[in-house]
Short mmCIF file of C-alpha atoms in Angstrom, two decimals:
data_model
loop_
_atom_site.label_atom_id
_atom_site.label_comp_id
_atom_site.label_asym_id
_atom_site.label_seq_id
_atom_site.Cartn_x
_atom_site.Cartn_y
_atom_site.Cartn_z
CA MET A 1 0.00 0.00 0.00
CA THR A 2 1.16 3.51 -0.72
CA THR A 3 0.00 6.70 0.94
CA TYR A 4 -0.87 9.47 -1.49
CA LEU A 5 -1.46 13.14 -0.82
CA ALA A 6 -4.28 14.42 -3.00
CA LEU A 7 -3.85 18.20 -3.28
CA ILE A 8 -7.01 19.99 -4.29
CA TYR A 9 -6.42 23.00 -6.52
CA ASN A 10 -9.39 25.16 -7.28
CA LYS A 11 -10.39 28.77 -7.46
CA ASP A 12 -9.50 30.37 -4.16
CA MET A 13 -12.47 30.27 -1.84
CA ASP A 14 -13.35 30.49 1.80
CA TRP A 15 -14.89 27.16 2.63
CA HIS A 16 -15.70 28.28 6.12
CA GLN A 17 -17.71 31.25 4.95
CA SER A 18 -18.93 30.67 1.51
CA ALA A 19 -18.91 27.06 0.41
CA PRO A 20 -22.31 26.47 -1.10
CA VAL A 21 -24.40 23.90 0.70
CA GLU A 22 -24.54 21.57 -2.27
CA MET A 23 -20.74 21.56 -2.51
CA ASN A 24 -20.40 20.63 1.15
CA GLU A 25 -22.86 17.86 0.49
CA GLU A 26 -20.81 16.66 -2.45
CA TYR A 27 -17.73 16.50 -0.25
CA SER A 28 -19.62 14.63 2.45
CA GLU A 29 -20.71 12.19 -0.20
CA PHE A 30 -17.12 11.72 -1.33
CA GLY A 31 -16.07 11.22 2.27
CA ARG A 32 -18.56 8.40 2.63
CA ALA A 33 -17.79 6.83 -0.74
CA ALA A 34 -14.02 6.82 -0.24
CA ALA A 35 -14.00 6.18 3.51
CA ALA A 36 -12.04 2.95 3.04
CA VAL A 37 -8.97 4.74 1.64
CA ILE A 38 -9.16 8.20 3.29
CA ARG A 39 -6.57 8.49 6.09
CA GLY A 40 -6.99 12.21 6.69
CA GLY A 41 -7.59 15.53 5.03
CA ASN A 42 -8.92 19.01 5.50
CA ALA A 43 -10.10 22.11 3.75
CA LEU A 44 -7.84 25.16 3.98
CA TYR A 45 -8.72 28.79 4.63
CA PRO A 46 -8.21 30.95 1.52
CA THR A 47 -4.80 32.17 0.37
CA SER A 48 -5.54 35.60 1.86
CA THR A 49 -4.81 33.94 5.21
CA ALA A 50 -1.48 32.49 4.03
CA THR A 51 1.92 33.59 5.26
CA THR A 52 5.11 32.42 3.57
CA VAL A 53 8.19 32.01 5.73
CA ARG A 54 11.83 32.04 4.64
CA VAL A 55 15.03 32.16 6.64
CA THR A 56 17.85 34.10 5.03
CA GLY A 57 21.54 33.74 5.82
CA GLY A 58 21.45 30.10 6.84
CA LYS A 59 20.01 28.31 9.87
CA GLY A 60 19.10 30.71 12.63
CA GLY A 61 19.24 33.64 10.25
CA ASP A 62 16.67 36.35 9.65
CA VAL A 63 13.10 35.20 9.41
CA LEU A 64 11.53 36.76 6.36
CA THR A 65 7.79 36.57 5.98
CA THR A 66 5.64 37.53 3.06
CA ASP A 67 1.92 37.90 3.04
CA GLY A 68 0.30 35.33 0.76
CA PRO A 69 0.96 31.88 -0.67
CA TYR A 70 4.32 30.59 -1.94
CA ALA A 71 3.13 30.66 -5.52
CA GLU A 72 0.49 33.06 -6.80
CA THR A 73 -1.64 31.16 -9.27
CA LYS A 74 -5.19 31.37 -10.49
CA GLU A 75 -5.88 28.01 -8.90
CA ALA A 76 -4.89 27.77 -5.26
CA LEU A 77 -4.36 24.90 -2.87
CA THR A 78 -7.74 24.73 -1.18
CA GLY A 79 -7.55 21.43 0.65
CA TYR A 80 -6.10 17.97 0.72
CA TYR A 81 -6.77 14.33 1.46
CA LEU A 82 -4.40 11.62 2.55
CA LEU A 83 -5.32 8.42 0.75
CA GLU A 84 -3.94 4.97 1.26
CA CYS A 85 -4.29 3.01 -1.95
CA ALA A 86 -2.92 -0.15 -3.53
CA ASP A 87 -1.47 1.74 -6.47
CA LEU A 88 -1.69 4.90 -8.54
CA GLU A 89 -4.65 3.57 -10.49
CA GLU A 90 -6.74 3.28 -7.33
CA ALA A 91 -5.55 6.71 -6.18
CA VAL A 92 -6.54 8.28 -9.50
CA LYS A 93 -9.91 6.54 -9.45
CA THR A 94 -10.50 7.93 -5.95
CA ALA A 95 -9.27 11.44 -6.78
CA ALA A 96 -11.65 11.54 -9.73
CA GLN A 97 -14.50 11.45 -7.21
CA ILE A 98 -13.31 14.57 -5.36
CA PRO A 99 -15.82 17.28 -6.38
CA ALA A 100 -13.13 19.86 -7.27
CA ALA A 101 -12.01 17.49 -10.06
CA TRP A 102 -15.14 18.40 -12.05
CA ASN A 103 -15.90 21.81 -10.54
CA GLY A 104 -13.26 23.67 -12.53
CA GLY A 105 -10.34 22.52 -10.41
CA ALA A 106 -7.81 19.72 -10.50
CA ILE A 107 -6.31 17.24 -8.09
CA GLU A 108 -2.57 16.64 -7.89
CA ILE A 109 -1.62 13.25 -6.52
CA ARG A 110 1.81 12.63 -5.00
CA PRO A 111 3.09 9.55 -3.23
CA VAL A 112 4.16 10.21 0.36
CA VAL A 113 7.67 9.07 1.27
CA GLN A 114 7.63 6.58 4.14
CA PHE A 115 10.63 7.08 6.38
CA ALA A 116 11.14 3.81 8.21
CA MET B 1 29.71 -11.44 -37.08
CA THR B 2 29.17 -14.94 -38.49
CA ASP B 3 25.77 -16.17 -39.65
CA ALA B 4 25.57 -18.37 -36.56
CA GLY B 5 26.44 -15.35 -34.43
CA ASP B 6 23.72 -13.35 -36.16
CA ALA B 7 21.16 -16.06 -35.50
CA VAL B 8 22.16 -16.16 -31.82
CA ALA B 9 21.96 -12.39 -31.56
CA ARG B 10 18.48 -12.41 -33.09
CA LEU B 11 17.30 -15.18 -30.78
CA VAL B 12 18.68 -13.44 -27.70
CA ARG B 13 17.04 -10.20 -28.75
CA GLU B 14 13.67 -11.87 -29.24
CA GLU B 15 13.76 -13.55 -25.82
CA ARG B 16 15.18 -10.55 -24.00
CA ALA B 17 11.92 -8.68 -23.44
CA ARG B 18 10.17 -11.79 -22.08
CA VAL B 19 12.98 -12.49 -19.63
CA LEU B 20 13.04 -8.85 -18.58
CA ALA B 21 9.27 -8.85 -18.06
CA THR B 22 9.42 -11.86 -15.77
CA LEU B 23 12.34 -10.46 -13.85
CA ILE B 24 10.56 -7.16 -13.23
CA ARG B 25 7.69 -9.12 -11.69
CA VAL B 26 9.91 -11.17 -9.38
CA THR B 27 12.28 -8.35 -8.35
CA GLY B 28 9.82 -5.47 -8.42
CA SER B 29 12.49 -3.19 -9.85
CA VAL B 30 12.80 -2.13 -13.48
CA ASP B 31 16.40 -1.01 -13.04
CA LEU B 32 17.59 -4.15 -11.29
CA ALA B 33 15.77 -6.34 -13.81
CA GLU B 34 17.31 -4.42 -16.71
CA ASP B 35 20.84 -4.75 -15.35
CA ALA B 36 20.44 -8.44 -14.61
CA THR B 37 18.87 -9.19 -17.99
CA GLN B 38 21.60 -7.26 -19.76
CA ASP B 39 24.26 -9.30 -17.95
CA ALA B 40 22.53 -12.53 -18.94
CA VAL B 41 22.26 -11.37 -22.54
CA VAL B 42 25.95 -10.55 -22.69
CA ARG B 43 26.78 -13.96 -21.23
CA ALA B 44 24.58 -15.67 -23.82
CA LEU B 45 26.21 -13.77 -26.65
CA GLU B 46 29.61 -14.87 -25.36
CA THR B 47 28.88 -18.54 -24.74
CA TRP B 48 26.13 -19.65 -27.15
CA PRO B 49 28.09 -19.22 -30.37
CA ARG B 50 30.90 -21.27 -28.79
CA ASP B 51 28.98 -23.93 -26.84
CA GLY B 52 25.81 -24.09 -28.87
CA VAL B 53 22.33 -22.71 -28.17
CA PRO B 54 20.71 -24.40 -25.12
CA ASP B 55 17.56 -26.50 -25.59
CA ASN B 56 15.41 -23.89 -23.88
CA PRO B 57 17.05 -20.53 -24.53
CA ARG B 58 14.45 -18.56 -22.59
CA ALA B 59 14.82 -20.70 -19.45
CA TRP B 60 18.61 -20.43 -19.73
CA LEU B 61 18.42 -16.64 -19.94
CA LEU B 62 15.93 -16.48 -17.09
CA VAL B 63 18.11 -18.60 -14.79
CA ALA B 64 21.18 -16.56 -15.66
CA ALA B 65 19.34 -13.27 -15.14
CA LYS B 66 17.84 -14.37 -11.84
CA ARG B 67 21.29 -15.35 -10.56
CA GLN B 68 22.61 -11.96 -11.59
CA ALA B 69 19.75 -10.28 -9.78
CA ILE B 70 20.41 -12.26 -6.60
CA ASP B 71 24.12 -11.46 -6.74
CA HIS B 72 23.29 -7.86 -7.25
CA ILE B 73 20.89 -7.71 -4.29
CA ARG B 74 23.50 -9.39 -2.06
CA ARG B 75 26.28 -7.09 -3.21
CA GLU B 76 24.17 -4.06 -2.51
CA GLY B 77 23.30 -5.48 0.90
CA ARG B 78 19.74 -4.39 0.69
CA ARG B 79 17.16 -4.53 3.40
CA ALA B 80 16.08 -7.80 4.99
CA GLY B 81 12.84 -7.89 3.05
CA LYS B 82 14.65 -7.70 -0.24
CA GLU B 83 17.11 -10.32 0.94
CA ALA B 84 14.24 -12.64 1.72
CA ALA B 85 12.73 -11.94 -1.65
CA ALA B 86 16.03 -12.88 -3.24
CA MET B 87 15.84 -16.29 -1.62
CA ASP B 88 12.67 -17.03 -3.54
CA LEU B 89 14.63 -16.47 -6.68
CA VAL B 90 17.24 -19.13 -6.04
CA ASP B 91 15.11 -21.87 -7.45
CA PRO B 92 13.86 -20.61 -10.78
CA ALA B 93 10.90 -22.93 -11.04
CA ASP B 94 9.73 -23.43 -14.59
CA GLU B 95 7.33 -20.65 -15.50
CA PRO B 96 4.21 -21.87 -17.27
CA PRO B 97 3.96 -20.25 -20.72
CA GLU B 98 0.87 -18.20 -19.86
CA VAL B 99 2.67 -16.55 -16.94
CA VAL B 100 5.51 -15.50 -19.24
CA ARG B 101 2.93 -14.26 -21.74
CA ASP B 102 1.20 -12.21 -19.05
CA ASP B 103 4.51 -10.83 -17.80
CA LEU B 104 5.27 -9.45 -21.21
CA LEU B 105 1.76 -8.09 -21.58
CA ARG B 106 2.10 -6.40 -18.19
CA LEU B 107 5.36 -4.86 -19.33
CA VAL B 108 3.79 -3.54 -22.54
CA PHE B 109 0.89 -1.99 -20.65
CA THR B 110 3.19 -0.52 -17.99
CA CYS B 111 5.54 1.06 -20.53
CA CYS B 112 2.57 2.52 -22.41
CA HIS B 113 0.62 3.51 -19.31
CA PRO B 114 -1.59 6.60 -19.70
CA PHE B 115 -0.19 8.01 -16.42
CA LEU B 116 3.13 8.55 -18.21
CA SER B 117 3.62 11.30 -20.76
CA LEU B 118 3.48 10.12 -24.37
CA ASP B 119 7.17 11.07 -24.72
CA ALA B 120 8.03 8.85 -21.78
CA GLN B 121 5.84 6.03 -23.09
CA VAL B 122 7.60 5.98 -26.44
CA ALA B 123 11.06 6.18 -24.85
CA LEU B 124 10.29 3.48 -22.33
CA ALA B 125 8.78 1.18 -24.95
CA LEU B 126 11.86 1.53 -27.14
CA ARG B 127 14.25 1.08 -24.26
CA THR B 128 12.50 -1.74 -22.46
CA LEU B 129 10.45 -3.60 -25.05
CA ALA B 130 12.61 -3.10 -28.10
CA GLY B 131 15.84 -3.31 -26.11
CA LEU B 132 17.47 -0.24 -27.65
CA SER B 133 20.18 1.45 -25.62
CA THR B 134 19.53 4.90 -24.19
CA ALA B 135 21.89 6.32 -26.84
CA GLU B 136 19.96 4.54 -29.61
CA VAL B 137 16.61 5.76 -28.29
CA ALA B 138 17.98 9.30 -28.07
CA ARG B 139 19.26 9.11 -31.64
CA GLY B 140 16.02 7.59 -32.87
CA LEU B 141 13.87 10.29 -31.34
CA MET B 142 16.42 13.04 -32.06
CA VAL B 143 16.82 14.13 -28.45
CA PRO B 144 20.16 14.73 -26.70
CA GLU B 145 21.27 11.61 -24.85
CA ALA B 146 21.34 13.37 -21.48
CA THR B 147 17.72 14.50 -21.97
CA MET B 148 16.68 10.99 -22.88
CA ALA B 149 18.48 9.51 -19.86
CA LYS B 150 16.69 11.98 -17.60
CA ARG B 151 13.34 11.24 -19.22
CA LEU B 152 13.82 7.49 -18.75
CA THR B 153 14.93 7.87 -15.14
CA ARG B 154 11.92 10.02 -14.37
CA ALA B 155 9.56 7.52 -15.99
CA LYS B 156 11.01 4.55 -14.11
CA GLN B 157 10.94 6.52 -10.87
CA LYS B 158 7.29 7.33 -11.36
CA ILE B 159 6.49 3.68 -12.05
CA ALA B 160 8.27 2.64 -8.84
CA LYS B 161 7.55 5.49 -6.42
CA ALA B 162 4.11 6.64 -7.50
CA GLY B 163 3.02 3.04 -7.83
CA ILE B 164 2.00 2.62 -11.46
CA PRO B 165 0.80 -0.96 -11.22
CA TYR B 166 2.57 -3.70 -13.08
CA ARG B 167 -0.52 -5.64 -14.05
CA VAL B 168 -2.57 -6.65 -17.04
CA PRO B 169 -5.59 -4.31 -17.15
CA ALA B 170 -9.01 -5.83 -16.50
CA ALA B 171 -11.06 -6.73 -19.56
CA GLU B 172 -13.23 -3.61 -19.33
CA GLU B 173 -10.15 -1.36 -19.19
CA LEU B 174 -8.54 -2.93 -22.24
CA PRO B 175 -10.14 -0.87 -25.01
CA ASP B 176 -8.93 2.42 -23.48
CA ARG B 177 -5.53 1.11 -22.54
CA LEU B 178 -5.01 -0.64 -25.81
CA ALA B 179 -5.66 2.61 -27.65
CA GLY B 180 -2.68 4.13 -25.81
CA VAL B 181 -0.49 1.13 -26.51
CA ALA B 182 -1.43 1.19 -30.20
CA THR B 183 -0.79 4.95 -30.36
CA THR B 184 2.66 4.48 -28.87
CA VAL B 185 3.63 1.68 -31.23
CA TYR B 186 2.26 3.54 -34.25
CA LEU B 187 4.10 6.71 -33.18
CA ILE B 188 7.34 4.74 -33.07
CA PHE B 189 6.51 3.37 -36.51
CA ASN B 190 5.84 6.83 -37.89
CA GLU B 191 9.12 8.16 -36.48
CA GLY B 192 10.85 5.57 -38.62
CA TYR B 193 8.51 5.84 -41.59
CA ALA B 194 8.55 9.59 -42.01
CA ASP B 195 12.34 9.74 -42.01
CA ILE B 196 14.00 7.02 -44.03
CA SER B 197 17.30 7.49 -42.18
CA ARG B 198 15.55 6.16 -39.09
CA SER B 199 13.88 3.16 -40.73
CA GLY B 200 15.20 0.97 -37.90
CA LEU B 201 12.47 2.44 -35.67
CA ALA B 202 9.81 1.30 -38.13
CA ALA B 203 11.22 -2.22 -38.03
CA GLU B 204 11.16 -2.13 -34.19
CA ALA B 205 7.54 -1.00 -34.24
CA VAL B 206 6.62 -3.89 -36.55
CA ARG B 207 8.39 -6.24 -34.16
CA LEU B 208 6.42 -4.81 -31.22
CA GLY B 209 3.25 -5.17 -33.29
CA ARG B 210 4.07 -8.84 -33.83
CA VAL B 211 4.64 -9.36 -30.11
CA LEU B 212 1.27 -7.73 -29.36
CA ALA B 213 -0.47 -9.84 -32.02
CA GLU B 214 1.02 -12.96 -30.49
CA LEU B 215 -0.11 -11.91 -27.01
CA MET B 216 -3.60 -10.73 -28.02
CA PRO B 217 -4.46 -12.68 -31.17
CA ASP B 218 -8.15 -11.76 -31.01
CA GLU B 219 -7.84 -7.98 -30.68
CA PRO B 220 -8.87 -6.21 -33.90
CA THR B 221 -6.87 -3.11 -32.92
CA VAL B 222 -3.68 -5.14 -32.62
CA LEU B 223 -4.27 -7.06 -35.85
CA GLY B 224 -5.26 -3.90 -37.71
CA LEU B 225 -2.21 -2.04 -36.44
CA LEU B 226 0.16 -4.82 -37.46
CA ALA B 227 -1.53 -5.06 -40.86
CA LEU B 228 -1.24 -1.31 -41.39
CA MET B 229 2.45 -1.25 -40.48
CA LEU B 230 3.25 -4.28 -42.65
CA LEU B 231 1.45 -2.82 -45.67
CA GLN B 232 3.19 0.54 -45.31
CA GLU B 233 6.56 -1.10 -44.72
CA SER B 234 6.04 -3.28 -47.81
CA ARG B 235 6.68 -0.19 -49.95
CA ARG B 236 9.90 0.74 -48.23
CA ALA B 237 12.26 -0.19 -51.09
CA ALA B 238 10.21 1.84 -53.56
CA ARG B 239 9.44 4.86 -51.40
CA VAL B 240 12.80 6.53 -51.60
CA ILE B 241 15.23 6.52 -54.52
CA ASP B 242 18.61 8.19 -54.04
CA GLY B 243 17.36 9.89 -50.90
CA ALA B 244 14.37 11.49 -52.61
CA PRO B 245 10.80 10.45 -51.78
CA VAL B 246 8.83 8.80 -54.59
CA LEU B 247 5.08 9.37 -54.69
CA LEU B 248 2.78 6.37 -54.61
CA ALA B 249 1.82 7.08 -58.23
CA ASP B 250 5.43 6.86 -59.37
CA GLN B 251 6.64 3.92 -57.28
CA ASP B 252 8.07 0.82 -58.95
CA ARG B 253 5.61 -1.75 -57.65
CA SER B 254 7.93 -4.64 -58.43
CA LEU B 255 10.04 -3.39 -55.50
CA TRP B 256 7.17 -3.82 -53.05
CA ASP B 257 7.58 -6.65 -50.55
CA ALA B 258 5.04 -9.26 -51.71
CA ARG B 259 5.35 -11.33 -48.54
CA ALA B 260 4.58 -8.38 -46.25
CA ILE B 261 1.62 -7.48 -48.48
CA LYS B 262 0.21 -11.00 -48.34
CA GLU B 263 0.54 -11.12 -44.56
CA GLY B 264 -0.89 -7.61 -44.17
CA VAL B 265 -3.89 -8.29 -46.39
CA GLU B 266 -4.70 -11.51 -44.51
CA LEU B 267 -4.50 -9.67 -41.20
CA VAL B 268 -6.81 -6.91 -42.47
CA GLY B 269 -9.42 -9.55 -43.26
CA VAL B 270 -9.21 -11.09 -39.78
CA ALA B 271 -9.22 -7.68 -38.06
CA LEU B 272 -12.32 -6.53 -39.95
CA ARG B 273 -14.16 -9.80 -39.37
CA ARG B 274 -13.49 -9.47 -35.65
CA SER B 275 -15.02 -6.00 -35.44
CA PRO B 276 -18.16 -6.13 -37.60
CA ASP B 277 -20.15 -3.56 -35.59
CA ARG B 278 -17.66 -0.80 -35.17
CA PRO B 279 -14.60 -1.34 -37.33
CA ASP B 280 -11.26 -0.62 -35.75
CA ARG B 281 -9.59 2.46 -37.18
CA TYR B 282 -6.22 0.84 -37.76
CA ALA B 283 -7.93 -2.02 -39.58
CA VAL B 284 -9.77 0.45 -41.82
CA GLN B 285 -6.55 2.37 -42.53
CA ALA B 286 -4.94 -0.97 -43.33
CA ALA B 287 -7.81 -1.77 -45.69
CA ILE B 288 -7.04 1.45 -47.58
CA ALA B 289 -3.36 0.53 -47.71
CA ALA B 290 -4.40 -2.92 -48.96
CA CYS B 291 -6.37 -1.38 -51.85
CA HIS B 292 -3.15 0.24 -53.02
CA ALA B 293 -1.01 -2.81 -52.29
CA LEU B 294 -3.23 -5.10 -54.36
CA SER B 295 -3.49 -2.80 -57.34
CA LEU B 296 -1.23 -3.66 -60.29
CA SER B 297 -0.62 -0.01 -61.11
CA TYR B 298 -1.62 3.42 -59.89
CA ALA B 299 -3.94 3.82 -62.89
CA GLU B 300 -5.75 0.60 -62.04
CA THR B 301 -6.37 1.58 -58.40
CA ASN B 302 -9.96 0.94 -57.35
CA TRP B 303 -10.70 4.50 -56.21
CA ASP B 304 -14.32 3.63 -55.51
CA ALA B 305 -13.15 1.15 -52.89
CA VAL B 306 -10.58 3.59 -51.49
CA VAL B 307 -13.16 6.37 -51.12
CA SER B 308 -15.66 4.02 -49.46
CA TRP B 309 -13.05 2.89 -46.94
CA TYR B 310 -12.35 6.54 -46.18
CA ASP B 311 -16.09 7.00 -45.62
CA VAL B 312 -15.94 4.14 -43.13
CA LEU B 313 -12.84 5.63 -41.50
CA LEU B 314 -14.64 8.96 -41.03
CA THR B 315 -17.31 7.17 -38.97
CA VAL B 316 -14.73 5.98 -36.43
CA HIS B 317 -11.90 8.51 -36.77
CA ASP B 318 -13.03 11.86 -38.15
CA THR B 319 -10.01 14.17 -38.36
CA PRO B 320 -9.07 16.92 -40.82
CA VAL B 321 -6.14 14.81 -42.08
CA VAL B 322 -8.45 11.86 -42.85
CA ARG B 323 -10.77 14.27 -44.68
CA LEU B 324 -7.81 15.55 -46.69
CA ASN B 325 -6.74 12.05 -47.70
CA ARG B 326 -10.31 11.22 -48.68
CA ALA B 327 -10.49 14.37 -50.79
CA VAL B 328 -7.32 13.33 -52.64
CA ALA B 329 -8.88 9.93 -53.39
CA VAL B 330 -12.07 11.64 -54.59
CA ALA B 331 -9.94 13.78 -56.92
CA GLU B 332 -8.57 10.60 -58.48
CA ARG B 333 -12.05 9.16 -58.92
CA ASP B 334 -14.14 12.20 -59.84
CA GLY B 335 -11.56 14.68 -61.08
CA ALA B 336 -9.44 17.50 -59.66
CA ALA B 337 -12.31 20.00 -59.33
CA ALA B 338 -14.36 17.67 -57.13
CA GLY B 339 -11.30 16.96 -55.01
CA LEU B 340 -10.34 20.62 -54.66
CA ALA B 341 -13.83 21.58 -53.50
CA LEU B 342 -13.53 19.04 -50.70
CA VAL B 343 -9.96 20.09 -49.80
CA ASP B 344 -11.00 23.75 -49.59
CA ALA B 345 -13.88 22.86 -47.29
CA ILE B 346 -11.64 21.32 -44.61
CA PRO B 347 -11.11 23.72 -41.69
CA ASP B 348 -8.10 23.94 -39.39
CA LEU B 349 -5.39 22.70 -41.76
CA GLU B 350 -3.73 26.07 -42.48
CA ALA B 351 -0.59 24.97 -40.63
CA TYR B 352 -0.45 21.51 -42.25
CA PRO B 353 1.98 21.50 -45.21
CA TRP B 354 0.21 18.62 -46.95
CA TRP B 355 -3.02 20.59 -47.12
CA HIS B 356 -1.24 23.29 -49.13
CA ALA B 357 0.68 20.71 -51.19
CA SER B 358 -2.54 18.85 -52.06
CA ARG B 359 -4.22 22.10 -53.07
CA ALA B 360 -1.19 22.98 -55.19
CA GLU B 361 -1.30 19.63 -56.95
CA LEU B 362 -5.01 19.90 -57.74
CA LEU B 363 -4.80 23.56 -58.79
CA ASN B 364 -1.97 22.63 -61.13
CA ARG B 365 -4.07 19.85 -62.67
CA LEU B 366 -6.87 22.36 -63.21
CA GLY B 367 -4.41 24.64 -65.02
CA ASP B 368 -4.42 27.42 -62.41
CA LYS B 369 -0.64 27.78 -62.28
CA ASP B 370 -0.53 31.02 -60.28
CA SER B 371 -2.66 29.68 -57.45
CA ALA B 372 -0.72 26.39 -57.58
CA ARG B 373 2.56 28.27 -57.24
CA ALA B 374 1.27 30.22 -54.24
CA ALA B 375 0.04 27.02 -52.61
CA TYR B 376 3.40 25.26 -53.11
CA GLU B 377 5.11 28.23 -51.51
CA ARG B 378 2.73 28.09 -48.54
CA ALA B 379 3.51 24.37 -48.18
CA LEU B 380 7.26 25.01 -48.28
CA ALA B 381 6.90 27.74 -45.67
CA SER B 382 5.09 25.43 -43.22
CA GLY B 383 8.12 23.37 -42.27
CA LEU B 384 8.87 20.01 -43.89
CA ASN B 385 11.76 17.61 -43.70
CA GLU B 386 14.41 18.29 -46.32
CA PRO B 387 13.82 15.45 -48.84
CA THR B 388 10.10 16.29 -48.95
CA ALA B 389 10.77 20.01 -49.27
CA GLU B 390 13.19 19.26 -52.11
CA HIS B 391 10.48 17.25 -53.85
CA LEU B 392 8.01 20.13 -53.58
CA ARG B 393 10.61 22.62 -54.83
CA ARG B 394 11.04 20.46 -57.94
CA ARG B 395 7.26 20.40 -58.50
CA LEU B 396 7.30 24.17 -58.15
CA GLU B 397 10.09 24.49 -60.74
CA ASP B 398 8.21 22.19 -63.13
CA LEU B 399 5.41 24.73 -63.10
CA GLY B 400 7.76 27.09 -64.91
#
């Protein structure tokens, strides 16, 4: 089994405030349908709440923060799931059921490295 | 190399992919399996010409490769789990033929997996299934060797780390998957067909097509694809004279490979019979190629049959290029004006040199030399390989 992180990219939105009821329902439905492989996951507050941290001048150096996400793109990281699947085919099949996949967004799937 | 040496080399090459496929299954690593198989192949090439070919060459290669793999795992001192796995390899129990068959099929479908980019699929298929070296693949696809090495590493890493499964797809997944496999093989073929200096790639694609046809003898797509490649390859000796392309109309048909034509035509029949409801597109394209292959001369071509096959092709594969080819066939049957009207009605081919070249040809036949000249110039400006461009320049000069 491999653990996959399914990153949900979609138009930036505030789930907490503004997610339409039907979309929340769709996600609940996904949660039930994929319960067997979901190991975790959450929605994220919009990128307006993001802070990006860098340290300059090596370890212990100056902490530099910028307001906003690491990369400014039209589609933002809006949430994620951790999925444990037999292989990439199962992970893709599962990700295809995440509502953002057909609501104008896309899901990026990456295997998670298992440090022994 | 001696004839005997040649025969050994050919045999080793043919068995190589099967041995590799099995070894990937038992070791779970493409890289390790490749190294071990390569070592076994080298050993076979050294000893078989001297000691004679063993009774069961595949089993010999498999045993030798498995031993190499075990040695390798021990040398590397891998984790306990891997060590334990290596123990299972010590006794290479005889693999039943269907397991070997499935191993190879798994390998084909893994190399041509839709989760890999098409570039990576083609590279991996050439490297792993056709057994070309990274340098050969790079040369064949005209990419710097370092780029190709990186592309292959990335593809193998994705197979291993992201978990692209090494399994034969379920029956209901086959049609989709097979389309990708066929596209990859046909792309390899076209790389070799379009550029005569790389005709080795076309031969590799035909070989892959044969492997697929052996593995899936009932699949119309596979049979149609092999038929199409064989029929196109049958014209190889006549297609290019002194480095210059020769049009179908002008080819010396006595140079065509009669054996390839016979095999291709038989395969077309089987492929079409196996898909009566919705004909496979490769089979239909092969049927068109067969019309040409069976005609004694260009003048005697049965254009009615060619046009009807194009009509069938449009029902399963409607693209502007297919429409263009159909229009050219209509021009042969009904005259240049009828053909030109159809060519002009095809949208979205402004950037396609053959659209302009076909227009030029038909305009010339209709006596409109000025428009023909302009069309040839448009074709030449759209980027063509040099022998083809040279051919068009000569047609342009002939206009006067």
